[in-house]
Coordinates of C-alpha atoms in Angstrom, one line a residue:
Chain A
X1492 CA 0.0 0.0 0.0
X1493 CA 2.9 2.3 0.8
X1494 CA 5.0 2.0 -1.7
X1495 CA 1.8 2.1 -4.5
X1496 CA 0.9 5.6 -3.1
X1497 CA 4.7 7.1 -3.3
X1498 CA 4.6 5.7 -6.5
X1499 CA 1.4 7.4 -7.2
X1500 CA 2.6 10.9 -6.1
X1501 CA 5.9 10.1 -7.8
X1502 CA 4.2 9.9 -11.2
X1503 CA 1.6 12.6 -10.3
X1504 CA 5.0 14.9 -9.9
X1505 CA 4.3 15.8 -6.2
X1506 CA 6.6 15.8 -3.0
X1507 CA 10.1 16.4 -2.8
X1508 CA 11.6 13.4 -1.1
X1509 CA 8.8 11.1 -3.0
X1510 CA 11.8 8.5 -3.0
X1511 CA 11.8 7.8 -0.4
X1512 CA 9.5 5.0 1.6
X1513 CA 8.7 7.4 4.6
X1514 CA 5.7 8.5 5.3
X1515 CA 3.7 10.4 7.3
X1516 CA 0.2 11.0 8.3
X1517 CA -1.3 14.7 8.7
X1518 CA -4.3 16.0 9.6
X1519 CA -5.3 17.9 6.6
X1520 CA -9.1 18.6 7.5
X1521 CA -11.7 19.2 10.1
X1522 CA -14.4 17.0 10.2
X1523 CA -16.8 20.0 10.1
X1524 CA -14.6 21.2 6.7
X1525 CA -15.2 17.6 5.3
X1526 CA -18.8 17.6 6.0
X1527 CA -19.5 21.3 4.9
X1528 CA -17.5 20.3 1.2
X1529 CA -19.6 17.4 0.6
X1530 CA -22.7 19.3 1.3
X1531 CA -22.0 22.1 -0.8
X1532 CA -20.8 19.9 -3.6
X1533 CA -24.6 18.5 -3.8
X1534 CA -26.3 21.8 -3.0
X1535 CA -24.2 24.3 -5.3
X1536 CA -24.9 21.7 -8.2
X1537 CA -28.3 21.7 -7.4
X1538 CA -28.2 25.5 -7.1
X1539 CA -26.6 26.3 -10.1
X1540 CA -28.3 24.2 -12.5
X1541 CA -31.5 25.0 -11.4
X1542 CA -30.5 28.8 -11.1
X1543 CA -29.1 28.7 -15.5
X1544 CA -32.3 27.4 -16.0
X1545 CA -33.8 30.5 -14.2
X1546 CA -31.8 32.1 -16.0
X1547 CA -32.9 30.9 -19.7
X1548 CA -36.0 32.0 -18.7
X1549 CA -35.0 36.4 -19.2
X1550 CA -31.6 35.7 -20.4
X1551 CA -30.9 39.7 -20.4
X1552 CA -28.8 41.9 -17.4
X1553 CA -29.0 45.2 -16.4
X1554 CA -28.0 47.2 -14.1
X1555 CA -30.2 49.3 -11.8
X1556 CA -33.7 49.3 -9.8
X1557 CA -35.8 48.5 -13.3
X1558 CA -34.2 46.3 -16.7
X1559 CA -36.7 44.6 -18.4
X1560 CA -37.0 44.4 -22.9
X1561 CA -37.5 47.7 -23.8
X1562 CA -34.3 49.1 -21.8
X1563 CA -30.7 48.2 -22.7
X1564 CA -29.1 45.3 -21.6
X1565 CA -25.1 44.8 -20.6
X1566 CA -25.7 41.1 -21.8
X1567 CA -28.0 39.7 -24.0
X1568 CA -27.9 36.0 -24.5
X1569 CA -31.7 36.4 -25.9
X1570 CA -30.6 35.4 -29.5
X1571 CA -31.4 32.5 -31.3
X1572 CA -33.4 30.0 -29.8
X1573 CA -33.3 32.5 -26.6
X1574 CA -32.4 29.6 -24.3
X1575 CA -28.7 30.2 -24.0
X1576 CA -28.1 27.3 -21.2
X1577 CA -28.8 23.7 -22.6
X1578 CA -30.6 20.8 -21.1
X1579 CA -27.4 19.0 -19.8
X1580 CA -26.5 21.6 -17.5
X1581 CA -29.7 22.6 -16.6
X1582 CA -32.4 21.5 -13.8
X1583 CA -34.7 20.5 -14.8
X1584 CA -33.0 19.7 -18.3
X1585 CA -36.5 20.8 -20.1
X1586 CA -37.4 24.4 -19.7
X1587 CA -39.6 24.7 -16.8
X1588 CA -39.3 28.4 -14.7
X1589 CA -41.6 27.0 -12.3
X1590 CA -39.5 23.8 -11.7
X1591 CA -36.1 25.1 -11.5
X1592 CA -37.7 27.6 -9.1
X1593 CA -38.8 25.2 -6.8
X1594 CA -35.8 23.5 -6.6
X1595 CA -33.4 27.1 -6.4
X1596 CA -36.0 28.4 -3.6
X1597 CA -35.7 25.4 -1.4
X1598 CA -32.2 24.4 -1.7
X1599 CA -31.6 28.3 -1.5
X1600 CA -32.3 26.9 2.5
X1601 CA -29.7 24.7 2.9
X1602 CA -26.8 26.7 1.0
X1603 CA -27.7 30.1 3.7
X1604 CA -26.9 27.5 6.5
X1605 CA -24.7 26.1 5.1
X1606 CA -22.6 29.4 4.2
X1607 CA -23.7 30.9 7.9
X1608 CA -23.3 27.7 9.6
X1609 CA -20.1 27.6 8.3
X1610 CA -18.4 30.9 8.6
X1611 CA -20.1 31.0 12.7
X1612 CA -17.9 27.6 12.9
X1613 CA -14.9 28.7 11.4
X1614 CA -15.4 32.2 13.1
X1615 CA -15.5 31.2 16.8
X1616 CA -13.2 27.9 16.2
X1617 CA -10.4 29.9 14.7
X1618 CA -10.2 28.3 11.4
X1619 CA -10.6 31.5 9.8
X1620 CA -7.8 32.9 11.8
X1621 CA -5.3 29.9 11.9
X1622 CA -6.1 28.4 8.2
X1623 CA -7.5 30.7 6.3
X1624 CA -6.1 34.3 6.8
X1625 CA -2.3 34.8 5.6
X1626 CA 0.2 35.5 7.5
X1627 CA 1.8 39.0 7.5
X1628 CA 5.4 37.3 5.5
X1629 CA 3.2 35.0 3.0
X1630 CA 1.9 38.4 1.4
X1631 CA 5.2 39.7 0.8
X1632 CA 6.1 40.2 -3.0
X1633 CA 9.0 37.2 -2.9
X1634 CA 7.2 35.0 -1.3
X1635 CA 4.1 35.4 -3.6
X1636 CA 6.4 34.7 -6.3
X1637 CA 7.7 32.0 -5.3
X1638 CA 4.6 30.3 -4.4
X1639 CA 3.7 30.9 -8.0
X1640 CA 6.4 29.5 -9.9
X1641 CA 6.1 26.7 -8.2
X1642 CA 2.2 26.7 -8.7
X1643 CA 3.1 27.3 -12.2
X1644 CA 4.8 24.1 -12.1
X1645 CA 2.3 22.4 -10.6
X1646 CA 4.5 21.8 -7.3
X1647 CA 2.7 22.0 -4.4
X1648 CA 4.4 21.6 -0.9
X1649 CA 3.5 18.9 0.6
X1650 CA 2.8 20.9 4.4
X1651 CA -0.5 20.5 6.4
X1652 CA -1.6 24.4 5.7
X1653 CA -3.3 26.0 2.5
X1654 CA -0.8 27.6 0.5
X1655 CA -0.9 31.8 0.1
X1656 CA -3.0 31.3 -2.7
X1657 CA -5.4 28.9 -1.4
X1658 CA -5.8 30.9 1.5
X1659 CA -6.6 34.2 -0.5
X1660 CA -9.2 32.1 -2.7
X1661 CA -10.6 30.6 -0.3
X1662 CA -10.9 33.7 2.2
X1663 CA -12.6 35.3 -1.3
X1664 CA -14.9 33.2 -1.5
X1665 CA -15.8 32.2 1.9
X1666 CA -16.7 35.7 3.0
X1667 CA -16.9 37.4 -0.1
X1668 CA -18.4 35.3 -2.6
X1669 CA -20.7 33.1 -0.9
X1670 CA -22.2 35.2 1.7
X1671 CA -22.7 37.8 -1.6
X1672 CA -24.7 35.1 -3.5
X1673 CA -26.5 35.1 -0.6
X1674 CA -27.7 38.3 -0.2
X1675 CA -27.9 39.4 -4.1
X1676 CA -30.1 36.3 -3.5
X1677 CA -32.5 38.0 -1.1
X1678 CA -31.6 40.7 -2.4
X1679 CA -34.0 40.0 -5.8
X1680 CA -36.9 39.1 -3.7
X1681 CA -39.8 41.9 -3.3
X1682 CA -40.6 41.4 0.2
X1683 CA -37.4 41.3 1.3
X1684 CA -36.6 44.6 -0.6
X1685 CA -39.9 46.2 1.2
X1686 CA -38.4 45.0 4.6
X1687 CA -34.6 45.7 4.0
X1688 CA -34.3 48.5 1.8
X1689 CA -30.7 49.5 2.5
X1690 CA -30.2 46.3 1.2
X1691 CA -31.7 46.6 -2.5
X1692 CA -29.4 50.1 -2.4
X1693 CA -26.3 48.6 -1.9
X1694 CA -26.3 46.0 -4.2
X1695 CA -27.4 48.8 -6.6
X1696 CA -31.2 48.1 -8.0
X1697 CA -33.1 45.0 -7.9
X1698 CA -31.2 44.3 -11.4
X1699 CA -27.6 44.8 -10.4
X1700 CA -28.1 42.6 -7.5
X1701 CA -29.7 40.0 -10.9
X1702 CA -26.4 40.7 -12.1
X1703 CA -23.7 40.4 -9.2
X1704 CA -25.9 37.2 -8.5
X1705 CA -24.9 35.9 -12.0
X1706 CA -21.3 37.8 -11.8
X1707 CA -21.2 36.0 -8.8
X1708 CA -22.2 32.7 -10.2
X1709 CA -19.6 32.7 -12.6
X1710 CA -17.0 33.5 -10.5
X1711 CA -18.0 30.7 -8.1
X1712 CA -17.9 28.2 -11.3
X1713 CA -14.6 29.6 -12.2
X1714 CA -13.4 28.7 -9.1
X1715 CA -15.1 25.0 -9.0
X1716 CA -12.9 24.7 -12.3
X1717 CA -9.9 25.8 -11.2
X1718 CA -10.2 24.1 -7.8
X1719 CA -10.9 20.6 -9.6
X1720 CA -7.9 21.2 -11.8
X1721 CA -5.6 21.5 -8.9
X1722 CA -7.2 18.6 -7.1
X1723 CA -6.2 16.4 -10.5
X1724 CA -3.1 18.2 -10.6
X1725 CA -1.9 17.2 -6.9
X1726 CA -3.4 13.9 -6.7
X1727 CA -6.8 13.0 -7.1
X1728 CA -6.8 9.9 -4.8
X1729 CA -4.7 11.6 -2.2
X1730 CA -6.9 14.4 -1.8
X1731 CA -9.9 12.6 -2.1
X1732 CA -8.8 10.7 0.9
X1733 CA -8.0 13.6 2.6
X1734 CA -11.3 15.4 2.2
X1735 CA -13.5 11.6 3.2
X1736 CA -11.3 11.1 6.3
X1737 CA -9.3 14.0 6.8
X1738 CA -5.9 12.4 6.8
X1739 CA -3.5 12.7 3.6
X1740 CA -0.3 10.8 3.9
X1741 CA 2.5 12.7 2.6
X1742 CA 6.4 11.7 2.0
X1743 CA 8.2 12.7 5.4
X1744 CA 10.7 15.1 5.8
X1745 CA 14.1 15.6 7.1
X1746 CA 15.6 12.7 9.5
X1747 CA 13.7 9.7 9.9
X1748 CA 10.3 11.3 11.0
X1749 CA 7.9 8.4 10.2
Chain B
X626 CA -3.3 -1.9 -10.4
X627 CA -3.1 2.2 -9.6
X628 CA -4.0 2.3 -13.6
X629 CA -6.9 -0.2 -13.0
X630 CA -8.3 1.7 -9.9
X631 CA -7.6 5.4 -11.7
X632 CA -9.6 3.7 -14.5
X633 CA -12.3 2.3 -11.9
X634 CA -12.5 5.5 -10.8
X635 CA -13.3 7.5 -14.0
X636 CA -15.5 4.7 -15.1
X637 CA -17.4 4.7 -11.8
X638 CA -17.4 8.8 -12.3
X639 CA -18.6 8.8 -15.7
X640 CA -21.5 6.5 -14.7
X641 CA -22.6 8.5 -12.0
X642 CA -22.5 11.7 -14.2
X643 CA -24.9 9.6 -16.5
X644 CA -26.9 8.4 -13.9
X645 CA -26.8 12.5 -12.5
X646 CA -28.3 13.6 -15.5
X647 CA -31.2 11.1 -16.1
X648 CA -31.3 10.9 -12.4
X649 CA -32.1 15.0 -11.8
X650 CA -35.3 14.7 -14.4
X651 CA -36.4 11.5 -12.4
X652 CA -35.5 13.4 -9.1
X653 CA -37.9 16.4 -10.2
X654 CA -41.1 14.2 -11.5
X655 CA -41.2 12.2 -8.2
X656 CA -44.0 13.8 -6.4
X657 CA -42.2 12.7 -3.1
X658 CA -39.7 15.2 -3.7
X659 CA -41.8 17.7 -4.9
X660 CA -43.9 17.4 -2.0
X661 CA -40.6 18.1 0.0
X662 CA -39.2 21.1 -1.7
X663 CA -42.6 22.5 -2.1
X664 CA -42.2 22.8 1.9
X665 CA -39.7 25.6 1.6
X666 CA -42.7 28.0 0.1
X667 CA -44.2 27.6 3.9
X668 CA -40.6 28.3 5.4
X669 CA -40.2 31.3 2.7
X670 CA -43.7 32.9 3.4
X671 CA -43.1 32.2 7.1
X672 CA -39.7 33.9 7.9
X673 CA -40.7 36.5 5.3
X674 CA -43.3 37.1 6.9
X675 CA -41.7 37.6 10.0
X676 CA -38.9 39.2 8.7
X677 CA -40.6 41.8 6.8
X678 CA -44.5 42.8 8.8
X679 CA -46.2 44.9 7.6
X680 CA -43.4 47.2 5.6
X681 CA -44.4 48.9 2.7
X682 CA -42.6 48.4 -1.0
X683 CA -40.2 51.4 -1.7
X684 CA -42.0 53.9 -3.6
X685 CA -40.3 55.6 -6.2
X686 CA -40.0 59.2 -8.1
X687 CA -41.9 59.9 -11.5
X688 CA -38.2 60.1 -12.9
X689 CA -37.3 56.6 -11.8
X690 CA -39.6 54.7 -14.0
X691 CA -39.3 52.8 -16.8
X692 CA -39.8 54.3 -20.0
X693 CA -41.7 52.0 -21.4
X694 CA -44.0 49.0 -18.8
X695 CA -43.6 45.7 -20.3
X696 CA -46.7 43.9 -20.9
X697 CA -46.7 40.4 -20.2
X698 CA -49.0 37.4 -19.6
X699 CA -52.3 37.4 -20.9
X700 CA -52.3 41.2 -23.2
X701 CA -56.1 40.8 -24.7
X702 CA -59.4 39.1 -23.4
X703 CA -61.5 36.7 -26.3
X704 CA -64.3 37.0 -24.4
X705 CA -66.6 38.8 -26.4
X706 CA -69.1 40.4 -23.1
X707 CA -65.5 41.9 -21.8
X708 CA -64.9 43.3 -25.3
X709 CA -68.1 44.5 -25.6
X710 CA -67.8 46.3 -22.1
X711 CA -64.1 47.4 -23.4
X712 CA -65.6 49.0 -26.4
X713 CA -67.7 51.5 -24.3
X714 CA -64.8 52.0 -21.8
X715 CA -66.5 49.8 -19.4
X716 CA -69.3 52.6 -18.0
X717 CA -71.6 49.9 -17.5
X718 CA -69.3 47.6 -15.8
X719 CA -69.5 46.3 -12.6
X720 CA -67.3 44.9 -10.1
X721 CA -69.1 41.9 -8.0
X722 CA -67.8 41.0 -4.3
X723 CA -69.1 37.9 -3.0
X724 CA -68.4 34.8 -1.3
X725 CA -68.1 34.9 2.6
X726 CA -69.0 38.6 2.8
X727 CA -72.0 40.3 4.7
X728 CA -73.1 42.0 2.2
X729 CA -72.4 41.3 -1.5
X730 CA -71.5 44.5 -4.1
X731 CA -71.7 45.4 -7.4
X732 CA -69.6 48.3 -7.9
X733 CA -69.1 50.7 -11.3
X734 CA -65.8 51.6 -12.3
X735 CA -67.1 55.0 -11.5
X736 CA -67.8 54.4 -7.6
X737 CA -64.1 52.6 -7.7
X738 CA -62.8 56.1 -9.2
X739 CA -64.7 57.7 -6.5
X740 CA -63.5 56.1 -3.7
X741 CA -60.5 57.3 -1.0
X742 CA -57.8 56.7 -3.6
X743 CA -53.8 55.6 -3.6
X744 CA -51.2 56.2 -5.5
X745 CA -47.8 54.3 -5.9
X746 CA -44.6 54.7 -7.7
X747 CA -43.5 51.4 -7.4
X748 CA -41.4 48.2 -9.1
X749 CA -43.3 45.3 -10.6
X750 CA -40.6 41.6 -10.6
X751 CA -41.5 39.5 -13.1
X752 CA -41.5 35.9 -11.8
X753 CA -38.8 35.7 -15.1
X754 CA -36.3 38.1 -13.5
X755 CA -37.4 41.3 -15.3
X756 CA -38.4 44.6 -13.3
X757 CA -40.3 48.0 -14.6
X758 CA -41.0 50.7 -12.3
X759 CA -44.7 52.1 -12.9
X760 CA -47.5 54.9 -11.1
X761 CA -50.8 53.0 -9.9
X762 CA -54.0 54.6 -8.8
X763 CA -56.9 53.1 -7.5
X764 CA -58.7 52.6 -4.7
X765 CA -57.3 49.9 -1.2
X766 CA -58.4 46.8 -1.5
X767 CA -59.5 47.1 2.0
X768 CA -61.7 49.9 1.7
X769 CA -63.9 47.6 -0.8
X770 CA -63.6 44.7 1.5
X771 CA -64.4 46.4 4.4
X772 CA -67.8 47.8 2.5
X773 CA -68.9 44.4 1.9
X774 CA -67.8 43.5 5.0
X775 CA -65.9 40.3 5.5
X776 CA -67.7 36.8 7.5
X777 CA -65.5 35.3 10.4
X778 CA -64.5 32.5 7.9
X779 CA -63.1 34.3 5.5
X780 CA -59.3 33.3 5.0
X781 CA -58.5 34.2 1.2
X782 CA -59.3 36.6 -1.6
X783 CA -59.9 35.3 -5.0
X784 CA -59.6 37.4 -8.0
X785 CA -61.5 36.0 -11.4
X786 CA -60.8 37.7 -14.2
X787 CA -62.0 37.8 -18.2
X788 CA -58.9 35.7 -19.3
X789 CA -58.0 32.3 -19.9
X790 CA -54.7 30.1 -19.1
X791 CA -54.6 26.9 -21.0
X792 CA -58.2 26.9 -21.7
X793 CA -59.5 27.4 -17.7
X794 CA -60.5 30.9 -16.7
X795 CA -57.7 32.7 -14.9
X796 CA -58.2 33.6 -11.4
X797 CA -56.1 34.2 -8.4
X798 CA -55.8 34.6 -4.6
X799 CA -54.1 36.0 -1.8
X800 CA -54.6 35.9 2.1
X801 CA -56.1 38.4 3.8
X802 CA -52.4 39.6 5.3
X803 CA -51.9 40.7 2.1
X804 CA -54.8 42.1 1.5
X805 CA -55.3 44.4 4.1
X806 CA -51.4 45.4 2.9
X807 CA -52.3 49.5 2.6
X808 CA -50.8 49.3 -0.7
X809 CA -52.9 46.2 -2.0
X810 CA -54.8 48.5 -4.3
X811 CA -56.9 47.6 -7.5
X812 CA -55.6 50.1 -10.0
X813 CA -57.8 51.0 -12.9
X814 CA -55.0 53.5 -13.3
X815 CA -51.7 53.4 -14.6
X816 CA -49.0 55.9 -15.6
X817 CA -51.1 58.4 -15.1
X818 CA -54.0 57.0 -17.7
X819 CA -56.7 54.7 -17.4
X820 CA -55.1 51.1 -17.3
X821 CA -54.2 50.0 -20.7
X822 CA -56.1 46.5 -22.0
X823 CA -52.8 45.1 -22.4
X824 CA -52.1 45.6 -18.4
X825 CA -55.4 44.6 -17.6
X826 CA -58.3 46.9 -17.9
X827 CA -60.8 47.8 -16.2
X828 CA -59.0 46.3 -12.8
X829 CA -55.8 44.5 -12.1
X830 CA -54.7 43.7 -8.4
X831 CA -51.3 45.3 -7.2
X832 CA -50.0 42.8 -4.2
X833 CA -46.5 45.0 -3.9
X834 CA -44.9 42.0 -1.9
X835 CA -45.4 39.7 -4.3
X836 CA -44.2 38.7 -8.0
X837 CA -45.8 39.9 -11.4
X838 CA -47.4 36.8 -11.7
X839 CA -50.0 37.0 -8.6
X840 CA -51.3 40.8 -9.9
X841 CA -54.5 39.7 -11.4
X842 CA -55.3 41.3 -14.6
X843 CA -58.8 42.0 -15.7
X844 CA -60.4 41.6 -12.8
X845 CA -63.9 40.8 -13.0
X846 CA -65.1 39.4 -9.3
X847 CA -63.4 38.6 -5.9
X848 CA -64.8 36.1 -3.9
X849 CA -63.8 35.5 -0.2
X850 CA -63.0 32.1 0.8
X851 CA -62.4 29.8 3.9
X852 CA -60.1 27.5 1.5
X853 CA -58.3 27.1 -1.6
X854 CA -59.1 23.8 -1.8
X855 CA -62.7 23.1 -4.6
X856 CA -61.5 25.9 -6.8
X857 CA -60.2 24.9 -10.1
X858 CA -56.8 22.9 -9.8
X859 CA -57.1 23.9 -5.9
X860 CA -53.5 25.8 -5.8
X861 CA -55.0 28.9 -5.5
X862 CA -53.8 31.0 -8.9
X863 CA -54.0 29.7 -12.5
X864 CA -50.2 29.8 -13.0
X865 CA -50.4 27.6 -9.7
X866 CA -52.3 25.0 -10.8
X867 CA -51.0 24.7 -14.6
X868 CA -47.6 25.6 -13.9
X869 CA -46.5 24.8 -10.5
X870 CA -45.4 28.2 -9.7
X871 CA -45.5 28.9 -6.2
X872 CA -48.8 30.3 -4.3
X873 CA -46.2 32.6 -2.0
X874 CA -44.5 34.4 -4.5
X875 CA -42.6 37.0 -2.2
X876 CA -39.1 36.0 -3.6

């Protein structure tokens, strides 16, 4: 068993001393982390599908408190057929608003406590603090470049911590990105906007908050790309061990640590 | 035997992406699950409800409207009494009230025009994701009401108007939390004229809270009601029952 997973990491181009036939076990994951990325992997699938299909059905943004045919759009998918997102990605695959709406609006449930469950967890735990925020010397120009070259390399130290990068991502879109979808969320709903004006205004018009909920759709599916790709990149198996039982076994360093 | 478990792998991926896809249509016909998501509509109205009150929906400045209202959903009525009543600009129209009331009205549009009146600047959501920002006049809905004056058992407020979804006539309803709502008004005017056919003349329902979709158009007679339940599909709303949109359309 050992040697086959240094010889996987070997050929997936990871770890320094992958020679060797020392290993060691880290911690790599909280079981609250685990739980929360398993969820979120059924609920954000669930939310975006049914939310392109939403989507398909007034496939033009604006920005502002009105948008609707008559006034110009910043994008305008309403061409051709007019259904810009196809069946495969969408849910339900056949255009129904009124489906994909019941889906969105109760899975909309369990992605808010999931996203405020969360952040309250890794708020008063100190997650956020130890794991997440940078330290003062990761952010400093060298060491940002260094981190990337050897991203760029697809080298990723094999340490128990997030990298600088990881950390900034995730910090993004832990507090920034999913807490926003939440609120441009709420922020589109009329009663909500009679109760909670000053929310409506800050996100800019019931349309812009349309829009940063899309914007922020995109960005959230940029980073589901991007985050599989470096999953493949550093070992599929390894990490999907890591993230089911929150150990990863990686090549030990220095003397004799086994 | 990494090669044959990397290949087990994608094959067991691949198969469960195949069985995702077939899987989420299956998922979203099972009336089991429907039943359970359908349960978040309570939760919604419920926390809405409490989150909200009784707040009103921002009103807005004549230069903050849309240049042009989209009209959408049913834009003209076959029915050939309604078109005759259209043709004379509906002087000898009447509204009926009825149902659980104490006393049952018949009401001209003229009396409506008459009565303590409201205006609102305010932003109609399409259920599609579209907004326009219009004026509405017309007189509370709970001015009406309380001239007919409602029975202890009445719980809901159906609107049934001159069009037609899918062949059924098109009515609607809302509770009577809504409908005491101050600006719950039926408009027979809009942008400062009387209400266009294509936005529902002689009456359409403004429910602020509450997507395009539950602002009756063409209203013809409101009936109170102890229950949804008997009334065409029973969902309360013809977009309800044919469909599936949600009764609670506050978000």
């Amino acid at each position: 068993m050992k040697q086959q997973f240094v010889a996987a990491r070997a050929a997936s181009g990871v770890g320094k001393s992958a020679g060797s036939a020392s290993m060691r076990k880290v911690h790599r994951h909280s079981l609250a982390t685990r739980l929360w990325h398993w969820a979120n992997v059924a609920t954000m699938a669930i939310m975006l599908m049914s939310g392109l299909m939403i989507f398909n059905a007034h496939p033009r943004l604006y920005w502002g408190h009105y948008g609707a045919n008559p006034d110009p759009a910043w994008l305008d998918w309403s061409g051709g057929d007019g259904i810009p997102f196809p069946g495969w990605i969408t849910l339900p695959s056949f255009y129904s608003l009124a489906d994909a709406r019941l889906w969105h609006l109760a899975f909309a449930w369990a992605f808010a406590a999931l996203v405020a469950g969360y952040l309250v967890w890794a708020g008063l735990s100190g997650h956020l603090r130890r794991r997440i925020a940078p330290r003062l010397h990761e952010l400093a120009p060298a060491h940002l470049l260094r981190e990337a070259a050897a991203h760029a390399r697809l080298r990723f130290a094999p340490e128990a911590g997030y990298n600088t990068f990881q950390k900034l991502t995730y910090g993004a879109v832990l507090l920034v990105l999913l807490p926003g979808m939440v609120l441009t969320g709420l922020g589109m709903s009329p009663a909500i906007d009679a109760g909670y004006p000053g929310l409506v205004d800050l996100l800019g018009g019931r349309q812009s908050a349309r829009s940063l909920h899309f914007i922020g759709m995109a960005l959230l599916a940029a980073f589901f790309a991007v985050h599989t790709a470096m999953v493949l990149a550093s070992g599929l198996l390894g990490q999907l061990r890591a993230m089911v039982t929150g150990w990863q076994r990686i090549p030990a360093e220095g003397e004799g640590q086994a | 035997m990494i090669v044959n478990r990397r290949k087990l792998l994608g094959m067991g991926a691949a198969g469960a992406g195949g069985l995702l896809l077939g899987g989420c249509d299956a998922l979203n016909a099972d009336p089991a699950v429907r039943g359970r998501l359908a349960g978040a509509e309570e939760l919604t109205m419920r926390a809405q409800r409490l989150l909200v009150g009784d707040a009103l929906a921002r009103e807005f400045a004549e230069r903050d409207m849309s240049p042009v209202f989209r009209a959408n959903g049913s834009v003209s009525v076959a029915d050939p009494v309604y078109n005759r009543h259209a043709a004379d600009g509906f002087a000898e129209w009447q509204l009926q009230v009825g149902g659980l009331v104490q006393r049952p009205l018949a009401l001209p549009l003229s009396s409506l025009k008459t009565m303590p009146q409201r205006e609102q600047i305010t932003r109609h959501d399409c259920v599609e994701g579209w907004s326009a920002i219009g004026k509405w006049q017309g007189p509370q809905l709970s001015t009406v009401l309380a001239m007919a004056g409602l029975l202890p058992a009445a719980r809901y407020v159906v609107f049934h108007c001159a069009d037609t979804l899918e062949g059924q006539p098109f009515y609607e309803s809302i509770d009577l939390i809504d409908a005491f709502h101050p600006q719950t008004i039926l408009a027979w005017r809009m942008n400062g004229r009387p209400l266009p056919i294509a936005h529902g003349a002689p009456l359409r329902l403004r429910v602020e809270r509450q997507l395009g979709y539950k602002h009756a158009k063409f209203v013809m007679r409101i009936e109170l009601r102890d229950s949804l339940s008997g009334l065409y599909g029973g969902k309360g709303g013809s977009w309800e029952d044919a469909r599936g949109y949600q009764w609670y359309a506050g978000i």
